[in-house]
PDB file of C-alpha atoms in Angstrom:
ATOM      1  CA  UNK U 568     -23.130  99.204 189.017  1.00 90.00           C
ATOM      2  CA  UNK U 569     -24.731 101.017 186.937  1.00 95.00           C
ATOM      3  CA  UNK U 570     -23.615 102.076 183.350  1.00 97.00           C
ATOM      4  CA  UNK U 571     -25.354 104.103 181.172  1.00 97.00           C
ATOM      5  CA  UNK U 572     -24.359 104.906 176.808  1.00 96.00           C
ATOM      6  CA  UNK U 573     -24.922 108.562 175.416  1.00 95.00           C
ATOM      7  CA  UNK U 574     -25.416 108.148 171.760  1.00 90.00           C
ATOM      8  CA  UNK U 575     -25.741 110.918 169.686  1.00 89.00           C
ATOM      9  CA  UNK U 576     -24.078 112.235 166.583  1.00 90.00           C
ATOM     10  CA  UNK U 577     -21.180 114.486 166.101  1.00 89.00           C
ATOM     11  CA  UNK U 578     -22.410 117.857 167.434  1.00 92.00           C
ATOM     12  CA  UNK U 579     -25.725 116.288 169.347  1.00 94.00           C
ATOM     13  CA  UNK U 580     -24.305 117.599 172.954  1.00 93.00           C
ATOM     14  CA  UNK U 581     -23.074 114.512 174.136  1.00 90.00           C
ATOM     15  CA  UNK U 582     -20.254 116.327 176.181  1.00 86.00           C
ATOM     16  CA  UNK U 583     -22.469 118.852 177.399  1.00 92.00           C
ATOM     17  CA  UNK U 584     -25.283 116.728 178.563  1.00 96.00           C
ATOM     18  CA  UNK U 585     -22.541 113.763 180.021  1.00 94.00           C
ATOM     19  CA  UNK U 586     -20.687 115.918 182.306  1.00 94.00           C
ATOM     20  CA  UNK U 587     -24.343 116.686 183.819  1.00 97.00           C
ATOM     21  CA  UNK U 588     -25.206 113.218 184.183  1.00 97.00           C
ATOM     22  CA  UNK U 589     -22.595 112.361 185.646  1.00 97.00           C
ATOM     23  CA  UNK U 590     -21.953 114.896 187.725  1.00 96.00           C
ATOM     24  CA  UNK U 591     -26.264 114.613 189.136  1.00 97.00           C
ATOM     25  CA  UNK U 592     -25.827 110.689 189.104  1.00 97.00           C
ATOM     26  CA  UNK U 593     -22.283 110.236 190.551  1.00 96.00           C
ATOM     27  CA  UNK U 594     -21.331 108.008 187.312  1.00 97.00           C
ATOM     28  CA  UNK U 595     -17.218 107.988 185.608  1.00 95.00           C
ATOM     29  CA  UNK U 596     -17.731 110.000 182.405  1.00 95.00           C
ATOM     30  CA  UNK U 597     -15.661 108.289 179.586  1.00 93.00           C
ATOM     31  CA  UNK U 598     -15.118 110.247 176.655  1.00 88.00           C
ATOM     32  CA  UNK U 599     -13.520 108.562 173.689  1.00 83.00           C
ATOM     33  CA  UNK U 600     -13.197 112.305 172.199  1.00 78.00           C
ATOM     34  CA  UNK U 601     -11.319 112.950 175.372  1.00 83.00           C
ATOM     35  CA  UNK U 602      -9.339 110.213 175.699  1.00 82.00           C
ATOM     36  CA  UNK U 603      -8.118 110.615 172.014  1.00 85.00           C
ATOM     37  CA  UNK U 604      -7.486 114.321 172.536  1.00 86.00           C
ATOM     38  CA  UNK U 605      -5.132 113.306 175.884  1.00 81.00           C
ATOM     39  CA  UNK U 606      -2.860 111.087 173.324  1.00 80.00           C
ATOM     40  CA  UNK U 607      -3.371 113.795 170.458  1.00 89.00           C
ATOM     41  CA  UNK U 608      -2.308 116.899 172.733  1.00 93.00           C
ATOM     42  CA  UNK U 609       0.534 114.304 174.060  1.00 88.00           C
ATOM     43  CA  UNK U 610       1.688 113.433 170.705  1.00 91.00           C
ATOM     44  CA  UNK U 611       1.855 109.750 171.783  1.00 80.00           C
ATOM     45  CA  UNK U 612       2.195 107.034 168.723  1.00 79.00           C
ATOM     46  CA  UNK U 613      -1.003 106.248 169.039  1.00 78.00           C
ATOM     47  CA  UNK U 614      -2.472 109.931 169.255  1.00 83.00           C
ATOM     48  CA  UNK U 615      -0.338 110.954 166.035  1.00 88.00           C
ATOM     49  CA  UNK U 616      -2.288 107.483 164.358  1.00 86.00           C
ATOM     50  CA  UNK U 617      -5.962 108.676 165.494  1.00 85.00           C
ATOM     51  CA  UNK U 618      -5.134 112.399 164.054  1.00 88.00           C
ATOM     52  CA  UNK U 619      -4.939 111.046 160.823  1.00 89.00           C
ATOM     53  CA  UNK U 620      -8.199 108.942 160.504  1.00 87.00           C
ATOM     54  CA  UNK U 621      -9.520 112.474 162.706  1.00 83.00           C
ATOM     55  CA  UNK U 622      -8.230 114.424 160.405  1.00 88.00           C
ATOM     56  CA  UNK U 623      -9.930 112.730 157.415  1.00 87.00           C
ATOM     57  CA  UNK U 624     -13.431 112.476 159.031  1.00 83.00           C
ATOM     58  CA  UNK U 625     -13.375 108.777 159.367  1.00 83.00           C
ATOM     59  CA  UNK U 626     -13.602 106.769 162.885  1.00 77.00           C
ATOM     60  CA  UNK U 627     -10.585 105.621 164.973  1.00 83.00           C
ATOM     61  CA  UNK U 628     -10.093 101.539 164.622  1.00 86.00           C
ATOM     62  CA  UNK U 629     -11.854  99.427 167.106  1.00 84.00           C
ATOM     63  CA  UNK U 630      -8.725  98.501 168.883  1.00 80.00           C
ATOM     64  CA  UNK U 631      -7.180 101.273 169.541  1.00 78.00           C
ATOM     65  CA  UNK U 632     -10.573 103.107 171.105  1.00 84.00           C
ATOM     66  CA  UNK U 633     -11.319  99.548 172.843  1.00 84.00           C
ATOM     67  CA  UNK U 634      -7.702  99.254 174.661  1.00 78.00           C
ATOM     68  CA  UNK U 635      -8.362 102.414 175.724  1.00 79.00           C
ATOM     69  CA  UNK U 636     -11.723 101.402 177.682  1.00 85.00           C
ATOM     70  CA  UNK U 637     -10.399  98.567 178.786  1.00 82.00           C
ATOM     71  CA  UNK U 638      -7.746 100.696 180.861  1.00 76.00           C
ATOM     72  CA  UNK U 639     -10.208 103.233 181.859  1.00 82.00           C
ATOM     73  CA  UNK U 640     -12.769 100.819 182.963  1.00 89.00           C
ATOM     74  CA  UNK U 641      -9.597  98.835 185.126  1.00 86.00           C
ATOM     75  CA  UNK U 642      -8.128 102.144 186.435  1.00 84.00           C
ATOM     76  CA  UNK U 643     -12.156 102.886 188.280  1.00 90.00           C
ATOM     77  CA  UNK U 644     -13.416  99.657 189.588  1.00 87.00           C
ATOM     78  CA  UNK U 645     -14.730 101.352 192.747  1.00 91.00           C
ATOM     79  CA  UNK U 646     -16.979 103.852 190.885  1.00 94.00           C
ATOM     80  CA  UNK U 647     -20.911 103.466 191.072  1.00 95.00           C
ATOM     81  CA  UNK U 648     -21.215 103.078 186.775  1.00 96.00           C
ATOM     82  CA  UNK U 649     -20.097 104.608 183.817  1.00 97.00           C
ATOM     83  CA  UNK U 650     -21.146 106.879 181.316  1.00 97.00           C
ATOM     84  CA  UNK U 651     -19.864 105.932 177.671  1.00 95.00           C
ATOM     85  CA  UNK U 652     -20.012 108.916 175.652  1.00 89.00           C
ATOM     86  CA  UNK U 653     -18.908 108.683 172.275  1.00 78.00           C
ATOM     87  CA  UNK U 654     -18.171 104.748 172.674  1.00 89.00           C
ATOM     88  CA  UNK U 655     -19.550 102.085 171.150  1.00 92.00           C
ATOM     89  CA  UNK U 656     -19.856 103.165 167.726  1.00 81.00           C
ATOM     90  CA  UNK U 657     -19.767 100.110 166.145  1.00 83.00           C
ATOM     91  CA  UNK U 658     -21.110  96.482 166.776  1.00 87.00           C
ATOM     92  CA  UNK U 659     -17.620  94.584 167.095  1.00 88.00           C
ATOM     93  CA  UNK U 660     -17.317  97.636 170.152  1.00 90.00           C
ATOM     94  CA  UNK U 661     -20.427  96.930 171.694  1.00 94.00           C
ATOM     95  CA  UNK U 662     -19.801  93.444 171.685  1.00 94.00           C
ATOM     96  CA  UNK U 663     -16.485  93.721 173.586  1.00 93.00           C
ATOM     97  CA  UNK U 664     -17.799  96.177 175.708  1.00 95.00           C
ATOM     98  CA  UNK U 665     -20.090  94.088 176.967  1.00 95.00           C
ATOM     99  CA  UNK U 666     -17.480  91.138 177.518  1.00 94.00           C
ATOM    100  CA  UNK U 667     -15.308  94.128 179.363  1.00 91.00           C
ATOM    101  CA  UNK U 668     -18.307  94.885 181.331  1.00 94.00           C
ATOM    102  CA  UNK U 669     -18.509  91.209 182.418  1.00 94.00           C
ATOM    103  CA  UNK U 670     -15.358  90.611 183.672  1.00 89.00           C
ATOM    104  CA  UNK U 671     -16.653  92.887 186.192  1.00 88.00           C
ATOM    105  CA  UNK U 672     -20.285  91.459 186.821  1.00 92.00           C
ATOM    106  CA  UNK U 673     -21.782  94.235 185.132  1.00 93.00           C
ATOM    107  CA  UNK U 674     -23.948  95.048 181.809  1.00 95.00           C
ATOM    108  CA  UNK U 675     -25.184  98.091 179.792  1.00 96.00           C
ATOM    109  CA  UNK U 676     -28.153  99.644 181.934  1.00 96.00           C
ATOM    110  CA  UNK U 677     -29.268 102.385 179.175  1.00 97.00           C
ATOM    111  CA  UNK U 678     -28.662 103.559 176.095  1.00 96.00           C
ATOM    112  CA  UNK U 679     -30.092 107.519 175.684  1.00 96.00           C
ATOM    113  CA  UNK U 680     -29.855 108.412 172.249  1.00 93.00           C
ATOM    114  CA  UNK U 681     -30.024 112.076 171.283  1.00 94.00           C
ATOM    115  CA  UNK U 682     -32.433 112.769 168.564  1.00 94.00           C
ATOM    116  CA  UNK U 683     -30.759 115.777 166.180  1.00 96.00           C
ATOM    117  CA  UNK U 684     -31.625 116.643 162.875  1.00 96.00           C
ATOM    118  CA  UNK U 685     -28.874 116.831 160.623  1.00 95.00           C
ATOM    119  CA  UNK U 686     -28.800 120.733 159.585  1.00 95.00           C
ATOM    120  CA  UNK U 687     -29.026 121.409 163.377  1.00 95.00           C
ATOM    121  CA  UNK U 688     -25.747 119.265 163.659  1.00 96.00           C
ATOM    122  CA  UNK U 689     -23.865 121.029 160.958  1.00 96.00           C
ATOM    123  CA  UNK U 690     -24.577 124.302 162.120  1.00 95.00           C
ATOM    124  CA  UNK U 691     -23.477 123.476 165.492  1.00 94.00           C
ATOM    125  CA  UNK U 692     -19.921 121.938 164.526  1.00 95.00           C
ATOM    126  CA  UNK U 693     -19.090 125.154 162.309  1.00 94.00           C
ATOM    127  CA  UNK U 694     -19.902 127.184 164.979  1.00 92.00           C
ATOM    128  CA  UNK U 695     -18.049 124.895 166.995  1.00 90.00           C
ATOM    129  CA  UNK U 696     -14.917 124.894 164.973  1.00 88.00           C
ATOM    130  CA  UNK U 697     -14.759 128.870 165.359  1.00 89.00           C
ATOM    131  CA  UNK U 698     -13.767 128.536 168.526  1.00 87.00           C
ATOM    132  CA  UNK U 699     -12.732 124.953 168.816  1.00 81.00           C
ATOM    133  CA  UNK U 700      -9.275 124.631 166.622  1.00 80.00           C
ATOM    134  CA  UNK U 701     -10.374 121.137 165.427  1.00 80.00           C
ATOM    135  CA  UNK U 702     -10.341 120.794 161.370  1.00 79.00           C
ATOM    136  CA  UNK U 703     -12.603 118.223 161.301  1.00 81.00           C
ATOM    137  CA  UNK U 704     -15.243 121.221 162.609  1.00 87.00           C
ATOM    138  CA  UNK U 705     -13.911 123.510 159.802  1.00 87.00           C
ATOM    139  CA  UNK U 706     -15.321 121.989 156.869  1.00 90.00           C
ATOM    140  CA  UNK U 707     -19.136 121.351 156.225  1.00 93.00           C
ATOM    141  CA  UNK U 708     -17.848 118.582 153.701  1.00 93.00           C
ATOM    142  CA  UNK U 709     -16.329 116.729 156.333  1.00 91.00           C
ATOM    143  CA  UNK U 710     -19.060 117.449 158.740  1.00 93.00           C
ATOM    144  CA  UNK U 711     -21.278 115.898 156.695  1.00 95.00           C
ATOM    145  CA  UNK U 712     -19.221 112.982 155.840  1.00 93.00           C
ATOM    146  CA  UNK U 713     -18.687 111.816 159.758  1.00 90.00           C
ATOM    147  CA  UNK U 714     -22.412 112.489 160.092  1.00 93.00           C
ATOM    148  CA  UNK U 715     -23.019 110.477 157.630  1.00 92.00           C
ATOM    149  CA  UNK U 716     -20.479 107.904 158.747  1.00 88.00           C
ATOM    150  CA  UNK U 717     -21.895 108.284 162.019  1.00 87.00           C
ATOM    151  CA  UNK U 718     -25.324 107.146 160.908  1.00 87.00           C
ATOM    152  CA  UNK U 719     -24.133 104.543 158.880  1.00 86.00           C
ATOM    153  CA  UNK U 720     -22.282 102.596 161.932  1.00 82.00           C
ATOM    154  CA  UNK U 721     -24.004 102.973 164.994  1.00 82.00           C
ATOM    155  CA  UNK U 722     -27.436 102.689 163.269  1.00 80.00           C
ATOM    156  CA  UNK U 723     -26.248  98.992 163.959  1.00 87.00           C
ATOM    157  CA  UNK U 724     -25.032  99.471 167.525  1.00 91.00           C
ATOM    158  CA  UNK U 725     -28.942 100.688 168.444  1.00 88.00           C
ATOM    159  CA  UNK U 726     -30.039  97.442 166.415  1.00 89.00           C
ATOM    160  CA  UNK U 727     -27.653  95.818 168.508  1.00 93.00           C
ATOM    161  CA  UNK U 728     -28.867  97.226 172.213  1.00 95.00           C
ATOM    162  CA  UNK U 729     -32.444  97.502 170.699  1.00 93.00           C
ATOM    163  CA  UNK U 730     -32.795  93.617 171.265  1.00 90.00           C
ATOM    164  CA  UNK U 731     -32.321  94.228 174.826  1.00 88.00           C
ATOM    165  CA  UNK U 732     -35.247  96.604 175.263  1.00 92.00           C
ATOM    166  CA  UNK U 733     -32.783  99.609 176.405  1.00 95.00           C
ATOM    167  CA  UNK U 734     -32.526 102.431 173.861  1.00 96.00           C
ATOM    168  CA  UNK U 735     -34.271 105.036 174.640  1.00 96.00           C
ATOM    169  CA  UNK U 736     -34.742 108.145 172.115  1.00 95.00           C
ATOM    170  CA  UNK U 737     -34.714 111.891 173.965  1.00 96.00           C
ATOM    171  CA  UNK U 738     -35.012 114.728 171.565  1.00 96.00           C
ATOM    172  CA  UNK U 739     -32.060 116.321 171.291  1.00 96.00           C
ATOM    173  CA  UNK U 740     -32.918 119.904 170.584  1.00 96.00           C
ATOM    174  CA  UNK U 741     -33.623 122.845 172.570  1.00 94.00           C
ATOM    175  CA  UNK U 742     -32.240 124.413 175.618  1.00 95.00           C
ATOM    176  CA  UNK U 743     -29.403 122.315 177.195  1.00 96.00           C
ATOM    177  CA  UNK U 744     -31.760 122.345 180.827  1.00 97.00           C
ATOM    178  CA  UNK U 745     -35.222 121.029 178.596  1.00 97.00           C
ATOM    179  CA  UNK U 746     -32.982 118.555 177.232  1.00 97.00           C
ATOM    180  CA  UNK U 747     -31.298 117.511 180.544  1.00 98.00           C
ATOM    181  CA  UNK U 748     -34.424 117.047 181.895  1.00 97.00           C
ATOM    182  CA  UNK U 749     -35.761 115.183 179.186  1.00 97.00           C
ATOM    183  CA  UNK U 750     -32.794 112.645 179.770  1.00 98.00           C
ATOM    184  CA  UNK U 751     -32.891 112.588 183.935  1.00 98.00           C
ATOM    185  CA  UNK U 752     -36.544 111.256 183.434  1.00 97.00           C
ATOM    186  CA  UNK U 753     -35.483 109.003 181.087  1.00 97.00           C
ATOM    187  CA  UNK U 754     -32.677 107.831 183.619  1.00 97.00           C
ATOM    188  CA  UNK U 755     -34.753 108.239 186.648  1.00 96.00           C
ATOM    189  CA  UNK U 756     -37.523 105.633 185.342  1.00 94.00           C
ATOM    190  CA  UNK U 757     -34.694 102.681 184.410  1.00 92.00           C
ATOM    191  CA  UNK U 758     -33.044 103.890 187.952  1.00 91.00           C
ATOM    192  CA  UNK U 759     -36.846 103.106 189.614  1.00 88.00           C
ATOM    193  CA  UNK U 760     -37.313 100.003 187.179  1.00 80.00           C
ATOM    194  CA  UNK U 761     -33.486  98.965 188.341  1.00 73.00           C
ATOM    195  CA  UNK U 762     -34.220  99.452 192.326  1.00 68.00           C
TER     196      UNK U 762
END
């Protein structure tokens, strides 16, 4: 198996670039941002409780996002790896992803982090919320704040992956094809180093 992390801050083109990747390397794309939307758009209990923390720019709890995984990861044993995108974002989830991971005999393989400065972000979540309907893509305040957030948290999950030798940093701007071939090298070499 092979499993693969897309880090990258709100707005970085995580969900561009991961349905690519997975798509050219066969891998289960799980979205946190998509998994939460499903319960949001269903109104479930726990979709209603992740709107609110949304809504206010902060991150969804641990467990809630981790139960999630857990069921995704169950529900797709015979797939060749996964993509996390938007997942870890914090230490306490990297640390029971792995343990999910080894349940199954598997590990993290790569972690691609996309490189984006900050006004670049901002610019592209405003012009995302024109056409996107989320408020938390509305307000350059709250923008800033998840960025921000963002930086503050998973600054600790790369720490955290660092000490395994697997982050690897792919600049994040440009045209979506540069940058998708900036991160199928990237892949490519760990696939070669893997084989």
């Amino acid at each position: 198996m092979f499993n693969l992390i897309l880090f990258g801050a709100p707005g970085s083109g995580k969900g561009t670039q991961s349905q690519k990747i997975a798509e050219k390397y066969n891998l289960k794309h799980l979205s946190t941002g998509d998994l939460l939307r499903h319960e949001i758009s269903t109104e479930t209990a726990l979709g209603k409780e992740a709107k609110e923390f949304i809504d206010k720019g902060l991150l969804v709890p641990d467990a809630v996002v981790i139960g999630m995984i857990s069921k995704a990861i169950e529900s797709n044993k015979t797939v060749r790896g996964f993509l996390f995108d938007g997942f870890p974002r914090t230490e306490a989830q990297a640390e029971a992803l792995d343990k999910l991971l080894k349940l199954y005999d598997s590990t993290i393989n790569l972690v691609v982090a996309l490189e984006v400065s900050e006004d670049e972000l901002v610019q592209r979540l405003l012009l995302r919320g024109k056409t996107s309907g989320r408020s938390d893509d509305a307000n350059e305040e709250i923008i800033r704040e998840r960025i921000k957030e963002y930086r503050k948290k998973t600054a600790v999950v790369a720490q955290y992956y660092e000490t395994n030798g697997i982050v690897k940093s792919v600049a994040g701007e440009g045209s979506v094809d540069n940058i998708f071939d900036n991160i199928s090298q990237t892949i490519n070499e760990e696939l070669e180093v893997a084989s």
